[in-house]
mmCIF file with all atom_site columns, C-alpha atoms in Angstrom:
data_model
loop_
_atom_site.group_PDB
_atom_site.id
_atom_site.type_symbol
_atom_site.label_atom_id
_atom_site.label_alt_id
_atom_site.label_comp_id
_atom_site.label_asym_id
_atom_site.label_entity_id
_atom_site.label_seq_id
_atom_site.pdbx_PDB_ins_code
_atom_site.Cartn_x
_atom_site.Cartn_y
_atom_site.Cartn_z
_atom_site.occupancy
_atom_site.B_iso_or_equiv
_atom_site.pdbx_formal_charge
_atom_site.auth_seq_id
_atom_site.auth_comp_id
_atom_site.auth_asym_id
_atom_site.auth_atom_id
_atom_site.pdbx_PDB_model_num
ATOM 1   C CA . UNK A 1 1   ? -4.477  -10.190 27.440 1.00 59.00 ? 1   UNK A CA 1
ATOM 2   C CA . UNK A 1 2   ? -4.738  -8.164  24.360 1.00 70.00 ? 2   UNK A CA 1
ATOM 3   C CA . UNK A 1 3   ? -1.399  -6.636  22.935 1.00 85.00 ? 3   UNK A CA 1
ATOM 4   C CA . UNK A 1 4   ? -0.355  -4.872  19.465 1.00 91.00 ? 4   UNK A CA 1
ATOM 5   C CA . UNK A 1 5   ? 3.652   -4.699  19.585 1.00 94.00 ? 5   UNK A CA 1
ATOM 6   C CA . UNK A 1 6   ? 5.927   -3.511  17.113 1.00 96.00 ? 6   UNK A CA 1
ATOM 7   C CA . UNK A 1 7   ? 9.323   -1.529  17.199 1.00 97.00 ? 7   UNK A CA 1
ATOM 8   C CA . UNK A 1 8   ? 9.368   2.235   18.382 1.00 96.00 ? 8   UNK A CA 1
ATOM 9   C CA . UNK A 1 9   ? 11.653  3.232   15.343 1.00 97.00 ? 9   UNK A CA 1
ATOM 10  C CA . UNK A 1 10  ? 13.240  2.209   12.415 1.00 98.00 ? 10  UNK A CA 1
ATOM 11  C CA . UNK A 1 11  ? 15.752  4.300   10.077 1.00 97.00 ? 11  UNK A CA 1
ATOM 12  C CA . UNK A 1 12  ? 16.347  3.294   6.248  1.00 97.00 ? 12  UNK A CA 1
ATOM 13  C CA . UNK A 1 13  ? 17.949  4.891   3.485  1.00 97.00 ? 13  UNK A CA 1
ATOM 14  C CA . UNK A 1 14  ? 16.282  6.449   0.522  1.00 97.00 ? 14  UNK A CA 1
ATOM 15  C CA . UNK A 1 15  ? 15.658  3.922   -2.326 1.00 97.00 ? 15  UNK A CA 1
ATOM 16  C CA . UNK A 1 16  ? 15.820  1.066   -0.032 1.00 97.00 ? 16  UNK A CA 1
ATOM 17  C CA . UNK A 1 17  ? 13.537  -1.490  1.252  1.00 97.00 ? 17  UNK A CA 1
ATOM 18  C CA . UNK A 1 18  ? 12.395  -1.664  4.955  1.00 98.00 ? 18  UNK A CA 1
ATOM 19  C CA . UNK A 1 19  ? 10.034  -4.197  6.833  1.00 98.00 ? 19  UNK A CA 1
ATOM 20  C CA . UNK A 1 20  ? 8.106   -3.095  9.749  1.00 98.00 ? 20  UNK A CA 1
ATOM 21  C CA . UNK A 1 21  ? 6.755   -5.824  11.952 1.00 98.00 ? 21  UNK A CA 1
ATOM 22  C CA . UNK A 1 22  ? 3.990   -6.139  13.995 1.00 97.00 ? 22  UNK A CA 1
ATOM 23  C CA . UNK A 1 23  ? 3.029   -9.057  16.431 1.00 95.00 ? 23  UNK A CA 1
ATOM 24  C CA . UNK A 1 24  ? -0.513  -9.301  18.123 1.00 92.00 ? 24  UNK A CA 1
ATOM 25  C CA . UNK A 1 25  ? -2.293  -10.997 20.731 1.00 86.00 ? 25  UNK A CA 1
ATOM 26  C CA . UNK A 1 26  ? -6.003  -10.459 20.857 1.00 76.00 ? 26  UNK A CA 1
ATOM 27  C CA . UNK A 1 27  ? -8.954  -12.277 21.794 1.00 73.00 ? 27  UNK A CA 1
ATOM 28  C CA . UNK A 1 28  ? -11.212 -12.397 18.486 1.00 71.00 ? 28  UNK A CA 1
ATOM 29  C CA . UNK A 1 29  ? -9.414  -11.620 15.311 1.00 75.00 ? 29  UNK A CA 1
ATOM 30  C CA . UNK A 1 30  ? -10.758 -10.302 12.304 1.00 77.00 ? 30  UNK A CA 1
ATOM 31  C CA . UNK A 1 31  ? -7.808  -9.040  10.382 1.00 86.00 ? 31  UNK A CA 1
ATOM 32  C CA . UNK A 1 32  ? -4.935  -6.397  10.724 1.00 92.00 ? 32  UNK A CA 1
ATOM 33  C CA . UNK A 1 33  ? -4.696  -3.140  9.883  1.00 94.00 ? 33  UNK A CA 1
ATOM 34  C CA . UNK A 1 34  ? -1.832  -0.841  8.502  1.00 97.00 ? 34  UNK A CA 1
ATOM 35  C CA . UNK A 1 35  ? -2.141  3.071   8.258  1.00 97.00 ? 35  UNK A CA 1
ATOM 36  C CA . UNK A 1 36  ? 0.259   5.474   7.713  1.00 98.00 ? 36  UNK A CA 1
ATOM 37  C CA . UNK A 1 37  ? 0.631   8.779   10.095 1.00 97.00 ? 37  UNK A CA 1
ATOM 38  C CA . UNK A 1 38  ? 2.655   12.107  8.966  1.00 97.00 ? 38  UNK A CA 1
ATOM 39  C CA . UNK A 1 39  ? 3.771   13.994  11.857 1.00 94.00 ? 39  UNK A CA 1
ATOM 40  C CA . UNK A 1 40  ? 1.035   16.051  13.029 1.00 93.00 ? 40  UNK A CA 1
ATOM 41  C CA . UNK A 1 41  ? -1.540  14.739  10.626 1.00 95.00 ? 41  UNK A CA 1
ATOM 42  C CA . UNK A 1 42  ? -4.215  12.209  10.725 1.00 96.00 ? 42  UNK A CA 1
ATOM 43  C CA . UNK A 1 43  ? -3.821  8.376   10.427 1.00 97.00 ? 43  UNK A CA 1
ATOM 44  C CA . UNK A 1 44  ? -4.615  7.374   6.718  1.00 96.00 ? 44  UNK A CA 1
ATOM 45  C CA . UNK A 1 45  ? -5.414  3.899   5.562  1.00 95.00 ? 45  UNK A CA 1
ATOM 46  C CA . UNK A 1 46  ? -2.593  1.354   3.918  1.00 96.00 ? 46  UNK A CA 1
ATOM 47  C CA . UNK A 1 47  ? -3.735  -1.894  3.992  1.00 95.00 ? 47  UNK A CA 1
ATOM 48  C CA . UNK A 1 48  ? -6.059  -4.548  5.383  1.00 93.00 ? 48  UNK A CA 1
ATOM 49  C CA . UNK A 1 49  ? -5.120  -8.208  5.768  1.00 93.00 ? 49  UNK A CA 1
ATOM 50  C CA . UNK A 1 50  ? -7.720  -10.951 6.682  1.00 90.00 ? 50  UNK A CA 1
ATOM 51  C CA . UNK A 1 51  ? -5.878  -14.093 5.478  1.00 92.00 ? 51  UNK A CA 1
ATOM 52  C CA . UNK A 1 52  ? -2.433  -15.464 5.285  1.00 94.00 ? 52  UNK A CA 1
ATOM 53  C CA . UNK A 1 53  ? -0.277  -14.128 2.862  1.00 96.00 ? 53  UNK A CA 1
ATOM 54  C CA . UNK A 1 54  ? 1.311   -11.217 0.878  1.00 96.00 ? 54  UNK A CA 1
ATOM 55  C CA . UNK A 1 55  ? -0.796  -8.366  -0.349 1.00 94.00 ? 55  UNK A CA 1
ATOM 56  C CA . UNK A 1 56  ? 0.864   -5.763  -2.677 1.00 94.00 ? 56  UNK A CA 1
ATOM 57  C CA . UNK A 1 57  ? -0.415  -2.394  -3.577 1.00 91.00 ? 57  UNK A CA 1
ATOM 58  C CA . UNK A 1 58  ? 2.395   -0.365  -5.418 1.00 94.00 ? 58  UNK A CA 1
ATOM 59  C CA . UNK A 1 59  ? 5.607   0.096   -3.625 1.00 96.00 ? 59  UNK A CA 1
ATOM 60  C CA . UNK A 1 60  ? 3.657   -1.172  -0.272 1.00 96.00 ? 60  UNK A CA 1
ATOM 61  C CA . UNK A 1 61  ? 2.942   -4.746  0.503  1.00 97.00 ? 61  UNK A CA 1
ATOM 62  C CA . UNK A 1 62  ? 1.506   -6.365  3.842  1.00 97.00 ? 62  UNK A CA 1
ATOM 63  C CA . UNK A 1 63  ? 1.800   -9.529  4.941  1.00 97.00 ? 63  UNK A CA 1
ATOM 64  C CA . UNK A 1 64  ? 0.022   -11.626 7.720  1.00 96.00 ? 64  UNK A CA 1
ATOM 65  C CA . UNK A 1 65  ? 0.530   -15.032 9.337  1.00 94.00 ? 65  UNK A CA 1
ATOM 66  C CA . UNK A 1 66  ? -2.416  -15.719 11.549 1.00 91.00 ? 66  UNK A CA 1
ATOM 67  C CA . UNK A 1 67  ? -0.882  -18.757 13.015 1.00 90.00 ? 67  UNK A CA 1
ATOM 68  C CA . UNK A 1 68  ? 1.841   -16.770 14.225 1.00 91.00 ? 68  UNK A CA 1
ATOM 69  C CA . UNK A 1 69  ? -0.050  -13.357 15.207 1.00 91.00 ? 69  UNK A CA 1
ATOM 70  C CA . UNK A 1 70  ? 2.397   -11.763 13.077 1.00 94.00 ? 70  UNK A CA 1
ATOM 71  C CA . UNK A 1 71  ? 1.943   -9.235  10.136 1.00 96.00 ? 71  UNK A CA 1
ATOM 72  C CA . UNK A 1 72  ? 4.953   -6.897  8.457  1.00 98.00 ? 72  UNK A CA 1
ATOM 73  C CA . UNK A 1 73  ? 4.598   -3.579  6.277  1.00 98.00 ? 73  UNK A CA 1
ATOM 74  C CA . UNK A 1 74  ? 7.087   -3.743  3.356  1.00 98.00 ? 74  UNK A CA 1
ATOM 75  C CA . UNK A 1 75  ? 8.073   -0.954  1.983  1.00 97.00 ? 75  UNK A CA 1
ATOM 76  C CA . UNK A 1 76  ? 9.929   -0.777  -1.405 1.00 97.00 ? 76  UNK A CA 1
ATOM 77  C CA . UNK A 1 77  ? 11.849  2.039   -3.180 1.00 97.00 ? 77  UNK A CA 1
ATOM 78  C CA . UNK A 1 78  ? 11.846  4.251   -0.188 1.00 97.00 ? 78  UNK A CA 1
ATOM 79  C CA . UNK A 1 79  ? 11.177  7.975   -0.690 1.00 97.00 ? 79  UNK A CA 1
ATOM 80  C CA . UNK A 1 80  ? 11.628  10.617  1.662  1.00 97.00 ? 80  UNK A CA 1
ATOM 81  C CA . UNK A 1 81  ? 7.876   10.981  1.807  1.00 97.00 ? 81  UNK A CA 1
ATOM 82  C CA . UNK A 1 82  ? 7.689   8.248   3.366  1.00 97.00 ? 82  UNK A CA 1
ATOM 83  C CA . UNK A 1 83  ? 9.028   9.486   6.696  1.00 97.00 ? 83  UNK A CA 1
ATOM 84  C CA . UNK A 1 84  ? 6.055   8.727   8.853  1.00 97.00 ? 84  UNK A CA 1
ATOM 85  C CA . UNK A 1 85  ? 5.049   6.737   11.881 1.00 97.00 ? 85  UNK A CA 1
ATOM 86  C CA . UNK A 1 86  ? 3.222   3.443   10.639 1.00 98.00 ? 86  UNK A CA 1
ATOM 87  C CA . UNK A 1 87  ? 0.350   1.946   13.006 1.00 97.00 ? 87  UNK A CA 1
ATOM 88  C CA . UNK A 1 88  ? -0.628  -1.386  13.367 1.00 96.00 ? 88  UNK A CA 1
ATOM 89  C CA . UNK A 1 89  ? -4.130  -2.796  14.302 1.00 93.00 ? 89  UNK A CA 1
ATOM 90  C CA . UNK A 1 90  ? -6.001  -5.938  15.059 1.00 90.00 ? 90  UNK A CA 1
ATOM 91  C CA . UNK A 1 91  ? -9.274  -6.452  16.261 1.00 82.00 ? 91  UNK A CA 1
ATOM 92  C CA . UNK A 1 92  ? -10.528 -8.002  19.960 1.00 77.00 ? 92  UNK A CA 1
ATOM 93  C CA . UNK A 1 93  ? -13.236 -9.827  20.746 1.00 74.00 ? 93  UNK A CA 1
ATOM 94  C CA . UNK A 1 94  ? -15.663 -6.938  20.473 1.00 75.00 ? 94  UNK A CA 1
ATOM 95  C CA . UNK A 1 95  ? -14.292 -6.097  17.085 1.00 74.00 ? 95  UNK A CA 1
ATOM 96  C CA . UNK A 1 96  ? -12.956 -2.998  18.132 1.00 81.00 ? 96  UNK A CA 1
ATOM 97  C CA . UNK A 1 97  ? -9.675  -2.309  17.006 1.00 86.00 ? 97  UNK A CA 1
ATOM 98  C CA . UNK A 1 98  ? -6.749  -2.377  19.249 1.00 89.00 ? 98  UNK A CA 1
ATOM 99  C CA . UNK A 1 99  ? -3.995  -0.033  18.015 1.00 93.00 ? 99  UNK A CA 1
ATOM 100 C CA . UNK A 1 100 ? -0.095  -0.480  18.431 1.00 93.00 ? 100 UNK A CA 1
ATOM 101 C CA . UNK A 1 101 ? 1.988   2.614   19.379 1.00 94.00 ? 101 UNK A CA 1
ATOM 102 C CA . UNK A 1 102 ? 3.384   3.213   15.664 1.00 96.00 ? 102 UNK A CA 1
ATOM 103 C CA . UNK A 1 103 ? 6.690   2.663   14.263 1.00 97.00 ? 103 UNK A CA 1
ATOM 104 C CA . UNK A 1 104 ? 8.296   5.838   13.201 1.00 97.00 ? 104 UNK A CA 1
ATOM 105 C CA . UNK A 1 105 ? 10.106  5.352   10.030 1.00 98.00 ? 105 UNK A CA 1
ATOM 106 C CA . UNK A 1 106 ? 13.147  7.859   9.510  1.00 97.00 ? 106 UNK A CA 1
ATOM 107 C CA . UNK A 1 107 ? 14.308  8.231   5.990  1.00 97.00 ? 107 UNK A CA 1
ATOM 108 C CA . UNK A 1 108 ? 17.826  9.272   5.286  1.00 96.00 ? 108 UNK A CA 1
ATOM 109 C CA . UNK A 1 109 ? 18.810  10.444  2.138  1.00 94.00 ? 109 UNK A CA 1
ATOM 110 C CA . UNK B 2 1   ? -15.709 16.530  -0.529 1.00 58.00 ? 1   UNK B CA 1
ATOM 111 C CA . UNK B 2 2   ? -14.750 17.541  2.979  1.00 69.00 ? 2   UNK B CA 1
ATOM 112 C CA . UNK B 2 3   ? -14.822 14.251  4.415  1.00 93.00 ? 3   UNK B CA 1
ATOM 113 C CA . UNK B 2 4   ? -14.740 14.363  8.130  1.00 97.00 ? 4   UNK B CA 1
ATOM 114 C CA . UNK B 2 5   ? -14.095 17.638  9.928  1.00 97.00 ? 5   UNK B CA 1
ATOM 115 C CA . UNK B 2 6   ? -12.994 18.620  13.427 1.00 98.00 ? 6   UNK B CA 1
ATOM 116 C CA . UNK B 2 7   ? -13.619 21.849  15.454 1.00 97.00 ? 7   UNK B CA 1
ATOM 117 C CA . UNK B 2 8   ? -11.561 23.281  16.990 1.00 97.00 ? 8   UNK B CA 1
ATOM 118 C CA . UNK B 2 9   ? -8.167  22.869  15.517 1.00 97.00 ? 9   UNK B CA 1
ATOM 119 C CA . UNK B 2 10  ? -6.692  23.221  19.036 1.00 97.00 ? 10  UNK B CA 1
ATOM 120 C CA . UNK B 2 11  ? -7.829  24.397  22.468 1.00 97.00 ? 11  UNK B CA 1
ATOM 121 C CA . UNK B 2 12  ? -6.217  25.278  25.732 1.00 97.00 ? 12  UNK B CA 1
ATOM 122 C CA . UNK B 2 13  ? -8.789  24.758  28.556 1.00 96.00 ? 13  UNK B CA 1
ATOM 123 C CA . UNK B 2 14  ? -9.024  25.285  32.217 1.00 97.00 ? 14  UNK B CA 1
ATOM 124 C CA . UNK B 2 15  ? -9.213  22.431  34.542 1.00 97.00 ? 15  UNK B CA 1
ATOM 125 C CA . UNK B 2 16  ? -12.879 21.904  35.760 1.00 97.00 ? 16  UNK B CA 1
ATOM 126 C CA . UNK B 2 17  ? -14.218 23.386  32.574 1.00 97.00 ? 17  UNK B CA 1
ATOM 127 C CA . UNK B 2 18  ? -16.450 21.542  30.178 1.00 97.00 ? 18  UNK B CA 1
ATOM 128 C CA . UNK B 2 19  ? -15.898 21.324  26.321 1.00 97.00 ? 19  UNK B CA 1
ATOM 129 C CA . UNK B 2 20  ? -16.998 19.866  23.256 1.00 98.00 ? 20  UNK B CA 1
ATOM 130 C CA . UNK B 2 21  ? -15.187 18.572  20.416 1.00 98.00 ? 21  UNK B CA 1
ATOM 131 C CA . UNK B 2 22  ? -17.225 18.792  17.218 1.00 98.00 ? 22  UNK B CA 1
ATOM 132 C CA . UNK B 2 23  ? -16.944 16.260  14.263 1.00 98.00 ? 23  UNK B CA 1
ATOM 133 C CA . UNK B 2 24  ? -18.823 15.785  11.230 1.00 98.00 ? 24  UNK B CA 1
ATOM 134 C CA . UNK B 2 25  ? -18.592 13.168  8.280  1.00 97.00 ? 25  UNK B CA 1
ATOM 135 C CA . UNK B 2 26  ? -20.355 13.996  4.917  1.00 96.00 ? 26  UNK B CA 1
ATOM 136 C CA . UNK B 2 27  ? -19.599 10.508  3.666  1.00 95.00 ? 27  UNK B CA 1
ATOM 137 C CA . UNK B 2 28  ? -22.648 9.079   5.153  1.00 95.00 ? 28  UNK B CA 1
ATOM 138 C CA . UNK B 2 29  ? -20.876 6.558   7.071  1.00 95.00 ? 29  UNK B CA 1
ATOM 139 C CA . UNK B 2 30  ? -22.997 4.650   9.477  1.00 95.00 ? 30  UNK B CA 1
ATOM 140 C CA . UNK B 2 31  ? -20.194 4.256   12.204 1.00 95.00 ? 31  UNK B CA 1
ATOM 141 C CA . UNK B 2 32  ? -18.226 6.764   13.906 1.00 96.00 ? 32  UNK B CA 1
ATOM 142 C CA . UNK B 2 33  ? -15.349 6.900   16.438 1.00 96.00 ? 33  UNK B CA 1
ATOM 143 C CA . UNK B 2 34  ? -13.610 9.075   18.948 1.00 98.00 ? 34  UNK B CA 1
ATOM 144 C CA . UNK B 2 35  ? -10.019 8.238   19.926 1.00 98.00 ? 35  UNK B CA 1
ATOM 145 C CA . UNK B 2 36  ? -7.240  10.159  21.868 1.00 98.00 ? 36  UNK B CA 1
ATOM 146 C CA . UNK B 2 37  ? -3.454  9.728   21.039 1.00 97.00 ? 37  UNK B CA 1
ATOM 147 C CA . UNK B 2 38  ? -0.737  10.406  23.309 1.00 95.00 ? 38  UNK B CA 1
ATOM 148 C CA . UNK B 2 39  ? 2.930   10.145  23.076 1.00 89.00 ? 39  UNK B CA 1
ATOM 149 C CA . UNK B 2 40  ? 4.231   6.409   23.042 1.00 85.00 ? 40  UNK B CA 1
ATOM 150 C CA . UNK B 2 41  ? 0.748   4.933   23.430 1.00 88.00 ? 41  UNK B CA 1
ATOM 151 C CA . UNK B 2 42  ? -1.398  3.707   20.581 1.00 86.00 ? 42  UNK B CA 1
ATOM 152 C CA . UNK B 2 43  ? -4.635  5.484   19.687 1.00 94.00 ? 43  UNK B CA 1
ATOM 153 C CA . UNK B 2 44  ? -7.147  4.436   22.332 1.00 95.00 ? 44  UNK B CA 1
ATOM 154 C CA . UNK B 2 45  ? -10.816 4.370   21.718 1.00 94.00 ? 45  UNK B CA 1
ATOM 155 C CA . UNK B 2 46  ? -13.148 6.834   23.858 1.00 97.00 ? 46  UNK B CA 1
ATOM 156 C CA . UNK B 2 47  ? -16.790 5.902   22.639 1.00 97.00 ? 47  UNK B CA 1
ATOM 157 C CA . UNK B 2 48  ? -17.871 4.997   19.504 1.00 95.00 ? 48  UNK B CA 1
ATOM 158 C CA . UNK B 2 49  ? -21.447 4.353   17.708 1.00 96.00 ? 49  UNK B CA 1
ATOM 159 C CA . UNK B 2 50  ? -22.362 2.015   15.014 1.00 93.00 ? 50  UNK B CA 1
ATOM 160 C CA . UNK B 2 51  ? -25.386 3.960   13.776 1.00 95.00 ? 51  UNK B CA 1
ATOM 161 C CA . UNK B 2 52  ? -27.348 6.987   14.578 1.00 95.00 ? 52  UNK B CA 1
ATOM 162 C CA . UNK B 2 53  ? -29.090 6.868   17.919 1.00 95.00 ? 53  UNK B CA 1
ATOM 163 C CA . UNK B 2 54  ? -26.727 4.360   19.359 1.00 96.00 ? 54  UNK B CA 1
ATOM 164 C CA . UNK B 2 55  ? -23.342 4.542   21.602 1.00 97.00 ? 55  UNK B CA 1
ATOM 165 C CA . UNK B 2 56  ? -20.891 2.546   23.397 1.00 94.00 ? 56  UNK B CA 1
ATOM 166 C CA . UNK B 2 57  ? -17.986 2.556   25.376 1.00 94.00 ? 57  UNK B CA 1
ATOM 167 C CA . UNK B 2 58  ? -14.551 1.947   24.254 1.00 92.00 ? 58  UNK B CA 1
ATOM 168 C CA . UNK B 2 59  ? -11.461 1.435   25.882 1.00 90.00 ? 59  UNK B CA 1
ATOM 169 C CA . UNK B 2 60  ? -11.193 4.940   28.022 1.00 95.00 ? 60  UNK B CA 1
ATOM 170 C CA . UNK B 2 61  ? -14.500 6.452   28.412 1.00 97.00 ? 61  UNK B CA 1
ATOM 171 C CA . UNK B 2 62  ? -14.515 7.864   32.093 1.00 97.00 ? 62  UNK B CA 1
ATOM 172 C CA . UNK B 2 63  ? -14.709 11.631  31.797 1.00 97.00 ? 63  UNK B CA 1
ATOM 173 C CA . UNK B 2 64  ? -16.077 11.713  28.473 1.00 98.00 ? 64  UNK B CA 1
ATOM 174 C CA . UNK B 2 65  ? -19.658 11.618  26.979 1.00 98.00 ? 65  UNK B CA 1
ATOM 175 C CA . UNK B 2 66  ? -20.848 11.292  23.608 1.00 98.00 ? 66  UNK B CA 1
ATOM 176 C CA . UNK B 2 67  ? -24.095 11.656  21.220 1.00 97.00 ? 67  UNK B CA 1
ATOM 177 C CA . UNK B 2 68  ? -25.432 10.758  17.805 1.00 97.00 ? 68  UNK B CA 1
ATOM 178 C CA . UNK B 2 69  ? -28.387 12.724  17.024 1.00 97.00 ? 69  UNK B CA 1
ATOM 179 C CA . UNK B 2 70  ? -27.774 12.136  13.292 1.00 97.00 ? 70  UNK B CA 1
ATOM 180 C CA . UNK B 2 71  ? -25.677 9.954   10.732 1.00 97.00 ? 71  UNK B CA 1
ATOM 181 C CA . UNK B 2 72  ? -23.145 13.220  10.189 1.00 97.00 ? 72  UNK B CA 1
ATOM 182 C CA . UNK B 2 73  ? -22.217 14.699  13.741 1.00 98.00 ? 73  UNK B CA 1
ATOM 183 C CA . UNK B 2 74  ? -20.720 12.896  16.674 1.00 98.00 ? 74  UNK B CA 1
ATOM 184 C CA . UNK B 2 75  ? -19.663 15.613  19.327 1.00 98.00 ? 75  UNK B CA 1
ATOM 185 C CA . UNK B 2 76  ? -17.343 14.443  22.183 1.00 98.00 ? 76  UNK B CA 1
ATOM 186 C CA . UNK B 2 77  ? -17.977 16.200  25.530 1.00 98.00 ? 77  UNK B CA 1
ATOM 187 C CA . UNK B 2 78  ? -15.653 16.660  28.376 1.00 97.00 ? 78  UNK B CA 1
ATOM 188 C CA . UNK B 2 79  ? -17.834 17.760  31.478 1.00 95.00 ? 79  UNK B CA 1
ATOM 189 C CA . UNK B 2 80  ? -15.090 18.559  33.901 1.00 97.00 ? 80  UNK B CA 1
ATOM 190 C CA . UNK B 2 81  ? -11.658 18.804  32.277 1.00 97.00 ? 81  UNK B CA 1
ATOM 191 C CA . UNK B 2 82  ? -8.474  17.304  34.019 1.00 97.00 ? 82  UNK B CA 1
ATOM 192 C CA . UNK B 2 83  ? -4.894  17.534  32.944 1.00 97.00 ? 83  UNK B CA 1
ATOM 193 C CA . UNK B 2 84  ? -4.982  13.915  32.051 1.00 97.00 ? 84  UNK B CA 1
ATOM 194 C CA . UNK B 2 85  ? -7.399  14.490  29.208 1.00 98.00 ? 85  UNK B CA 1
ATOM 195 C CA . UNK B 2 86  ? -4.394  16.730  27.406 1.00 98.00 ? 86  UNK B CA 1
ATOM 196 C CA . UNK B 2 87  ? -4.113  14.702  24.341 1.00 98.00 ? 87  UNK B CA 1
ATOM 197 C CA . UNK B 2 88  ? -4.662  15.110  20.519 1.00 97.00 ? 88  UNK B CA 1
ATOM 198 C CA . UNK B 2 89  ? -8.386  13.752  19.771 1.00 98.00 ? 89  UNK B CA 1
ATOM 199 C CA . UNK B 2 90  ? -8.901  12.080  16.622 1.00 98.00 ? 90  UNK B CA 1
ATOM 200 C CA . UNK B 2 91  ? -12.563 11.680  15.358 1.00 98.00 ? 91  UNK B CA 1
ATOM 201 C CA . UNK B 2 92  ? -13.255 8.616   12.422 1.00 97.00 ? 92  UNK B CA 1
ATOM 202 C CA . UNK B 2 93  ? -15.754 7.250   10.482 1.00 96.00 ? 93  UNK B CA 1
ATOM 203 C CA . UNK B 2 94  ? -16.385 4.251   8.708  1.00 94.00 ? 94  UNK B CA 1
ATOM 204 C CA . UNK B 2 95  ? -19.074 2.731   6.192  1.00 93.00 ? 95  UNK B CA 1
ATOM 205 C CA . UNK B 2 96  ? -19.719 -0.296  8.669  1.00 86.00 ? 96  UNK B CA 1
ATOM 206 C CA . UNK B 2 97  ? -18.665 -1.032  12.346 1.00 81.00 ? 97  UNK B CA 1
ATOM 207 C CA . UNK B 2 98  ? -15.081 -1.334  13.480 1.00 68.00 ? 98  UNK B CA 1
ATOM 208 C CA . UNK B 2 99  ? -13.433 -3.604  10.969 1.00 72.00 ? 99  UNK B CA 1
ATOM 209 C CA . UNK B 2 100 ? -14.429 -1.640  7.892  1.00 84.00 ? 100 UNK B CA 1
ATOM 210 C CA . UNK B 2 101 ? -11.875 0.909   7.003  1.00 91.00 ? 101 UNK B CA 1
ATOM 211 C CA . UNK B 2 102 ? -11.949 4.046   9.051  1.00 94.00 ? 102 UNK B CA 1
ATOM 212 C CA . UNK B 2 103 ? -11.244 7.599   7.773  1.00 95.00 ? 103 UNK B CA 1
ATOM 213 C CA . UNK B 2 104 ? -9.644  9.716   10.080 1.00 97.00 ? 104 UNK B CA 1
ATOM 214 C CA . UNK B 2 105 ? -10.600 13.755  10.545 1.00 97.00 ? 105 UNK B CA 1
ATOM 215 C CA . UNK B 2 106 ? -7.307  16.117  11.240 1.00 97.00 ? 106 UNK B CA 1
ATOM 216 C CA . UNK B 2 107 ? -7.482  16.096  15.098 1.00 97.00 ? 107 UNK B CA 1
ATOM 217 C CA . UNK B 2 108 ? -8.007  18.537  17.983 1.00 98.00 ? 108 UNK B CA 1
ATOM 218 C CA . UNK B 2 109 ? -5.071  19.049  19.969 1.00 97.00 ? 109 UNK B CA 1
ATOM 219 C CA . UNK B 2 110 ? -6.166  19.727  23.519 1.00 98.00 ? 110 UNK B CA 1
ATOM 220 C CA . UNK B 2 111 ? -4.374  21.128  26.346 1.00 97.00 ? 111 UNK B CA 1
ATOM 221 C CA . UNK B 2 112 ? -5.864  21.288  29.903 1.00 97.00 ? 112 UNK B CA 1
ATOM 222 C CA . UNK B 2 113 ? -4.071  23.124  32.540 1.00 96.00 ? 113 UNK B CA 1
#
């Protein structure tokens, strides 16, 4: 079957680092997306990984291991505005995106 | 630049009534998508269009229809709404199909009673 798994909720402290994991099982893999979604708003693009390894973009980094079917999103120097849901999505054999349910990140002062 | 817009923002609809959710993008993107988002579930693809004049079925197409008469517009129609169609509906677009970055509209919150 095709599945994207990520934790439902995580809590972290302002200024700290948090890692949000995502595991996937898809029949046709063509890359892994991360999106951010604030409550009541639309998802916005964060990163896209096709090759193994870490890609850094400011305070956010995304990692992919194709052999392990695993990705993570790393957020550094957490700010209150980072409180949001983080959605992981991978492609299936029809090249359509399969979305995880999202990880709600709560930032505490 | 507006990007991608949706209308209405929210709607309460009686079961059995029909409804069209509107979506317009001004980015000249080839591909467009309709998703529904329900609590505890990931975004689920309803229908998509890789280019004007073509449409395809996603994961949950039953009860919904779409058309793509031109590049900019991608309306979603519920012919006879049922309570299980209560959801938040997002329209998205991307330069190319599926694996390109998708840009989302602000969403339509639909309640079917």
